[in-house]
mmCIF file of C-alpha atoms and ligand atoms in Angstrom:
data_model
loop_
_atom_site.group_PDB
_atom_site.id
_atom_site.type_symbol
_atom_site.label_atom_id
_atom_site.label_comp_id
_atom_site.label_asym_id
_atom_site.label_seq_id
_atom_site.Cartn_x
_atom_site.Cartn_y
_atom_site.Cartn_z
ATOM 1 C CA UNK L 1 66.430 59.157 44.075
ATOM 2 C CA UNK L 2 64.194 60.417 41.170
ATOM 3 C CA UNK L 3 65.606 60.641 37.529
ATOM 4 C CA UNK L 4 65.901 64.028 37.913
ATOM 5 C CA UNK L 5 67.953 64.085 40.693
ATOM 6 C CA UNK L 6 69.350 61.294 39.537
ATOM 7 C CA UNK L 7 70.843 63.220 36.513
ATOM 8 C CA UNK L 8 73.130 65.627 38.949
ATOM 9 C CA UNK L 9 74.581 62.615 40.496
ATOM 10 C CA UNK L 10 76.204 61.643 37.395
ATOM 11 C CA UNK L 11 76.855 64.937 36.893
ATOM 12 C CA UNK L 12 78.992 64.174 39.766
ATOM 13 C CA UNK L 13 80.365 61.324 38.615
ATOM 14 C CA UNK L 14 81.039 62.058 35.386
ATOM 15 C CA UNK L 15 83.711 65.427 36.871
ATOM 16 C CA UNK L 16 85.247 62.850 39.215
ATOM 17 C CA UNK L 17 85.720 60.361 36.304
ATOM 18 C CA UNK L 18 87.012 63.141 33.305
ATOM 19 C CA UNK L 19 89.459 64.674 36.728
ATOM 20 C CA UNK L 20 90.875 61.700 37.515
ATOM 21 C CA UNK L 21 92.430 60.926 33.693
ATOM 22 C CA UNK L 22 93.306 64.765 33.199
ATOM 23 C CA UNK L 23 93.036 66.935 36.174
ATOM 24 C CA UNK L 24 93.012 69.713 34.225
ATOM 25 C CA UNK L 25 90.325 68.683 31.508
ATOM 26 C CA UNK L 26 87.763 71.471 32.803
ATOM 27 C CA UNK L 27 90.410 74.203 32.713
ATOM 28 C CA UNK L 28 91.110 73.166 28.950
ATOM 29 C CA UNK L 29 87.661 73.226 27.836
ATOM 30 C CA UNK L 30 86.974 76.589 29.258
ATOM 31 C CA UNK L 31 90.084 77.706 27.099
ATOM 32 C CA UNK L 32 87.829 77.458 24.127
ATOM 33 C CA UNK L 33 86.744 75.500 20.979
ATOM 34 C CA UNK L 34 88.345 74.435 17.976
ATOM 35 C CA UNK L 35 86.063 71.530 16.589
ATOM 36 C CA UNK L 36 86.189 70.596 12.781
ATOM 37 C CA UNK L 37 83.324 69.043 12.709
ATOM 38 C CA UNK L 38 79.565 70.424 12.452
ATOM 39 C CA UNK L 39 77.034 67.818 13.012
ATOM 40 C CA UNK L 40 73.533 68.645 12.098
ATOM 41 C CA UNK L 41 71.009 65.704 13.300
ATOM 42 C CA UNK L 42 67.699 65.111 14.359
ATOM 43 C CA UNK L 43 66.594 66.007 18.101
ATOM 44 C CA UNK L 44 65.411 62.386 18.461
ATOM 45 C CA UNK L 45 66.632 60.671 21.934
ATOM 46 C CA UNK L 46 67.774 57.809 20.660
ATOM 47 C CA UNK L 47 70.452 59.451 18.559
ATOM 48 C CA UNK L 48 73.185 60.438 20.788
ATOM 49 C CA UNK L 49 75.444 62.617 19.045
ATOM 50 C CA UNK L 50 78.970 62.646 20.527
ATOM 51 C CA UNK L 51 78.875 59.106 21.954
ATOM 52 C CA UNK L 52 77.702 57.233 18.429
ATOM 53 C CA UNK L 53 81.142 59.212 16.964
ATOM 54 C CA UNK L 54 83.095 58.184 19.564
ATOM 55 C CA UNK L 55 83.595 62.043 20.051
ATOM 56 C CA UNK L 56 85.140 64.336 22.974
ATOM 57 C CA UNK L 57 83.583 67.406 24.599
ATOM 58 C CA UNK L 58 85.049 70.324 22.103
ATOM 59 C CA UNK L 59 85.320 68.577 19.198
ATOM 60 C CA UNK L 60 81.927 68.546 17.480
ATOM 61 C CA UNK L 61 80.056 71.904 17.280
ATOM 62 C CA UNK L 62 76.073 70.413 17.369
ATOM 63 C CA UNK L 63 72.396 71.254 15.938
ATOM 64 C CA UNK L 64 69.880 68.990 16.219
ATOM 65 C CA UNK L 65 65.816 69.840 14.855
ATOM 66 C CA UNK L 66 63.125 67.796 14.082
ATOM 67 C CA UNK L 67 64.581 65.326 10.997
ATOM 68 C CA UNK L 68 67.466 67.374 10.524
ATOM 69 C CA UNK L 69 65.988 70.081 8.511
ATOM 70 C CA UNK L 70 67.883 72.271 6.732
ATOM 71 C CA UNK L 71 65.217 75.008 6.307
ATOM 72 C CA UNK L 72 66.649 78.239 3.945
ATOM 73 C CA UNK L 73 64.607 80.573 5.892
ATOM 74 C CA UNK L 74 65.453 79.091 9.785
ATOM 75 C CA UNK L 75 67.378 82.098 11.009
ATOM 76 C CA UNK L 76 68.661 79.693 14.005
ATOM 77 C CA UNK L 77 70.349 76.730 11.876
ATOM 78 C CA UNK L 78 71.842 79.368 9.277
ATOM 79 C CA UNK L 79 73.643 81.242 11.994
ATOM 80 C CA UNK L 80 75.077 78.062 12.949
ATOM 81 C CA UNK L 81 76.079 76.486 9.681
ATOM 82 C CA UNK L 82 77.517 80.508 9.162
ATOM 83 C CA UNK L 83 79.481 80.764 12.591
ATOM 84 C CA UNK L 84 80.831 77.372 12.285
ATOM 85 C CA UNK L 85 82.349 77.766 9.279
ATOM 86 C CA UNK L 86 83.170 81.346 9.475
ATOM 87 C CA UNK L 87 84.098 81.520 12.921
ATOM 88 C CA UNK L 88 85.201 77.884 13.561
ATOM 89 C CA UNK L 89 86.485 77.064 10.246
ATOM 90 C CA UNK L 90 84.976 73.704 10.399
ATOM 91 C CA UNK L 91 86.683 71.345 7.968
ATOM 92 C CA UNK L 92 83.280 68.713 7.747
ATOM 93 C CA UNK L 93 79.964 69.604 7.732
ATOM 94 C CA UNK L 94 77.656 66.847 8.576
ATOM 95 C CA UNK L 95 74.222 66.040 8.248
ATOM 96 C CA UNK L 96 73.110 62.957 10.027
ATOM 97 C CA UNK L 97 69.364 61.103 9.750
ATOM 98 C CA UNK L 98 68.266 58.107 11.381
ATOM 99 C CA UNK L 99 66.098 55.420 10.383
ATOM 100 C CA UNK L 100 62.870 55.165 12.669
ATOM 101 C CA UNK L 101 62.343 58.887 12.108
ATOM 102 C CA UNK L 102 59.313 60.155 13.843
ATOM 103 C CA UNK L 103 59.676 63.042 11.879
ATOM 104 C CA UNK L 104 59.978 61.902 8.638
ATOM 105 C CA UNK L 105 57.247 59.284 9.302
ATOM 106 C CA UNK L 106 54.812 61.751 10.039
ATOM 107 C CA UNK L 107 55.659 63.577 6.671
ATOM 108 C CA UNK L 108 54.528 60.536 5.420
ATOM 109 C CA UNK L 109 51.314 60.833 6.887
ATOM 110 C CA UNK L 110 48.797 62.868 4.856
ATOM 111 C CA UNK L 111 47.541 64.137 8.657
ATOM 112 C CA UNK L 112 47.072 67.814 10.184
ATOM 113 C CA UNK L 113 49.842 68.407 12.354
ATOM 114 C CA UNK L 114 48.777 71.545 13.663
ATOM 115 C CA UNK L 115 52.037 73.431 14.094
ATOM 116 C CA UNK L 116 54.213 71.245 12.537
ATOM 117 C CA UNK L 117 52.705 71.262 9.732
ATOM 118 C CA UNK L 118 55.194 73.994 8.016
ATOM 119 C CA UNK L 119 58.212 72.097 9.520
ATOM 120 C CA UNK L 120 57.068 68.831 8.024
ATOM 121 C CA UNK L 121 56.266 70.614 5.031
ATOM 122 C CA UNK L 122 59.902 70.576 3.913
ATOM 123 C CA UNK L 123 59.950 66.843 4.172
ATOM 124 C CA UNK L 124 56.914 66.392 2.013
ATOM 125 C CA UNK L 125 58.915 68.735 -0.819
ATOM 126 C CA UNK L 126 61.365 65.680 -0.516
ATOM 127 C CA UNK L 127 58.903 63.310 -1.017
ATOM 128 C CA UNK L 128 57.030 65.856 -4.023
ATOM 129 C CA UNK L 129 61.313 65.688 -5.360
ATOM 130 C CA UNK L 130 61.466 61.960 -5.261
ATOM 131 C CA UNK L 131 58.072 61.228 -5.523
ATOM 132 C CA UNK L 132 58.481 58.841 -8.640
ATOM 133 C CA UNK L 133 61.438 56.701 -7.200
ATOM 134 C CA UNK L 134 59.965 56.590 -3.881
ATOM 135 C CA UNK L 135 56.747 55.993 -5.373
ATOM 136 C CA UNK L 136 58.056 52.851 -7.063
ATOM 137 C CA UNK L 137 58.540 51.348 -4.138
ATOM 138 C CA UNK L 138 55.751 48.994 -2.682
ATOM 139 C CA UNK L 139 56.856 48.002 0.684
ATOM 140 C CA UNK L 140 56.058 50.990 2.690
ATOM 141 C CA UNK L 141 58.938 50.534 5.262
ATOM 142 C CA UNK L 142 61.473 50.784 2.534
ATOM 143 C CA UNK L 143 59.947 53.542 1.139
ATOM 144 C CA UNK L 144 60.170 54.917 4.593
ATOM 145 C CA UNK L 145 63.698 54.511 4.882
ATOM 146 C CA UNK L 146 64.164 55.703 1.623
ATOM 147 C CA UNK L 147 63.171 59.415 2.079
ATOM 148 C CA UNK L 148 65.170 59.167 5.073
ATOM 149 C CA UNK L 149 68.308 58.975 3.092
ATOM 150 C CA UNK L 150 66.611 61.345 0.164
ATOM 151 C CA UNK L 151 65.953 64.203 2.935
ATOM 152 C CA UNK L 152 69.557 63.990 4.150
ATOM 153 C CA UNK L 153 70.765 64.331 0.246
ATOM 154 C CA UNK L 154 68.349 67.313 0.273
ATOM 155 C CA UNK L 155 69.669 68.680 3.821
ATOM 156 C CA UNK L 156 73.479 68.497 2.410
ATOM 157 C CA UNK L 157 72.165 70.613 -1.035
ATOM 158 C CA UNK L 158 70.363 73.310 1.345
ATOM 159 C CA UNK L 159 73.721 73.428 3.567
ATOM 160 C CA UNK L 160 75.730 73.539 -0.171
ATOM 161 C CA UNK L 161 73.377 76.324 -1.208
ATOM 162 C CA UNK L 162 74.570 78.779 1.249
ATOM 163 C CA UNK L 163 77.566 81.777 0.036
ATOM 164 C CA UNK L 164 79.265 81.076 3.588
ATOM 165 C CA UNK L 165 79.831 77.185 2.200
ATOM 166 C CA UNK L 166 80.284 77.852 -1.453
ATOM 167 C CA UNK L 167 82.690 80.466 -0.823
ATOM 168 C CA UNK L 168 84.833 79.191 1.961
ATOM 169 C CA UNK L 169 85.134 76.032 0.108
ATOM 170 C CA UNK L 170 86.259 77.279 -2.965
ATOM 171 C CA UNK L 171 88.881 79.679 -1.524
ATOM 172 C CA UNK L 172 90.111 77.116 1.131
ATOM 173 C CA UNK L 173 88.948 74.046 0.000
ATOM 174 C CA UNK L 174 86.356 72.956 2.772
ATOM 175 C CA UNK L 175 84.066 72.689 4.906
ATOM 176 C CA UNK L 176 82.962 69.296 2.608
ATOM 177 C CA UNK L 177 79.365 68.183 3.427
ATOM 178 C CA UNK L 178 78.422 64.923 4.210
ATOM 179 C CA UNK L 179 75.271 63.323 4.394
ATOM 180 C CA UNK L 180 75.055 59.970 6.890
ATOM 181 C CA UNK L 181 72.277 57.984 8.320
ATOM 182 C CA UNK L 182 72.379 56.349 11.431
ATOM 183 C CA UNK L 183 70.879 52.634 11.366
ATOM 184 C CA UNK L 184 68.706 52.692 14.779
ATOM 185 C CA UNK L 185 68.775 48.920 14.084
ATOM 186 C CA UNK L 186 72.117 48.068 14.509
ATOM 187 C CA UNK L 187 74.042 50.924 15.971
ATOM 188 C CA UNK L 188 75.806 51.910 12.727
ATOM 189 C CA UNK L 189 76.561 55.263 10.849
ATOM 190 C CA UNK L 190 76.424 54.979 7.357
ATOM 191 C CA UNK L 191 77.648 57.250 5.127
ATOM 192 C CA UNK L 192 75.501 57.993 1.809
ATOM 193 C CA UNK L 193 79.121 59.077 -0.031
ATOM 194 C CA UNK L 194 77.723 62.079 -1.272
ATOM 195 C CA UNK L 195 79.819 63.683 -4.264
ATOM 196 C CA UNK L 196 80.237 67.032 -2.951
ATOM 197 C CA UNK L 197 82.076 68.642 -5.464
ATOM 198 C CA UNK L 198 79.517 67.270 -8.282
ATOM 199 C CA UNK L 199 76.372 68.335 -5.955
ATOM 200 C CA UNK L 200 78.035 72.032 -5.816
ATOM 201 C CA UNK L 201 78.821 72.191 -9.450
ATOM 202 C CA UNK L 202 75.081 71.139 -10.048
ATOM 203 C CA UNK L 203 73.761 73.919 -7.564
ATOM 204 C CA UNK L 204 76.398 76.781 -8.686
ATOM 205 C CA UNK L 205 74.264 76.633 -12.111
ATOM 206 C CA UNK L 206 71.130 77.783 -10.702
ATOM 207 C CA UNK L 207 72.378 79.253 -6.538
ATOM 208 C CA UNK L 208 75.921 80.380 -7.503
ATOM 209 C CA UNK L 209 77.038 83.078 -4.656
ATOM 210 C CA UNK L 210 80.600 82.333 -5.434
ATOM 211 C CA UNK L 211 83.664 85.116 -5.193
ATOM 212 C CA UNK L 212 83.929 86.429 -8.969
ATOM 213 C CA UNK L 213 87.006 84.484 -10.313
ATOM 214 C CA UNK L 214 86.647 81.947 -7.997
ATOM 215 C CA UNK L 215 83.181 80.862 -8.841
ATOM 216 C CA UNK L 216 83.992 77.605 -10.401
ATOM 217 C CA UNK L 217 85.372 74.650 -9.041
ATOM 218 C CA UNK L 218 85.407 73.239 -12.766
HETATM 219 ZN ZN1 ZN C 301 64.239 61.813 13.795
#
């Protein structure tokens, strides 16, 4: 059996396995999705989405891009940052970086791409951001894995500087935005405890798209 075919054989399996502890799991999911979670994360392999959060089928609504970009004018993540929270009234809005980004790493690199260059481009601002902490630091692989964590920071303020998050959040009180990073290393997800509301008062001085009268959350 080739991998490929091999991959409709556990297609098999996996039916057989979800049917025999709820025969009726398939006729539930094709009932529709209520997931409060939107996970945006990096396309690499290695970073399996659902089965790092110990998550179900319908209850994480996924995007995934090259280092979890959060690009203002990518037409394909902002409809699904606005349909998940406008449509699915996700509750947590996650965006998720790994360590060992090939991504980032290349941003790094002051190399032609070719087409990637624009993409990588919005890491670089990152770096151009943070350049003087990140700068500081003299061992390059910690400087690596420091504009890892910097470009999900950045990632959460793009996703905070959109009018679908500001003003859901301040007339229902979420979606909140988290930024985590998933240690390749060791398996675990760490979360960089982002202060939402502080981040959003900081952007509504300069990107405030807030309802009138309920344009402050301070
Ligand atoms: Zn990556």
């Amino acid at each position: 059996m080739t991998d490929y075919e091999k991959i409709f054989e556990n297609n098999r399996r996996w039916i057989e396995e979800k049917k025999a502890s709820d025969a009726d799991f398939f006729e539930k999911l094709a009932i529709g999705q209520d997931p409060d979670f939107l996970y945006i994360g990096c396309s690499d392999s290695r970073v399996s989405t659902e089965e790092m959060m110990g998550a179900d089928p319908g209850e994480v609504f996924v995007h995934r891009n090259i280092a979890n970009v959060i690009n203002n004018n990518d037409l394909s993540v902002m409809s699904v940052i606005n349909f998940a929270v406008s449509q699915l009234h996700v509750k947590h809005i996650i965006v998720c970086g790994h360590y060992e980004c090939g991504g980032v790493k290349a941003a790094m690199q002051p190399q032609d791409h070719g087409i990637l260059n624009p993409w990588l481009r919005n890491i670089r601002d990152v770096y151009r951001l943070h350049k003087d902490e990140l700068n500081s630091i003299k061992e390059e692989e910690l400087r690596y894995r420091r504009l890892v964590e910097l470009n999900v920071e950045e990632q959460c303020v793009n996703v905070i500087k959109t009018a679908v998050v500001q003003k859901t959040y301040l007339q229902k009180g979420y979606p909140v935005v988290h930024g985590w990073v998933f240690d390749i290393h060791s398996g675990k997800l760490i979360d960089l405890n982002l202060n939402f509301r502080k981040k959003l008062e900081e952007i509504q001085e300069i990107y405030n798209l807030g309802t009138p009268g309920l344009n402050k959350v301070y």
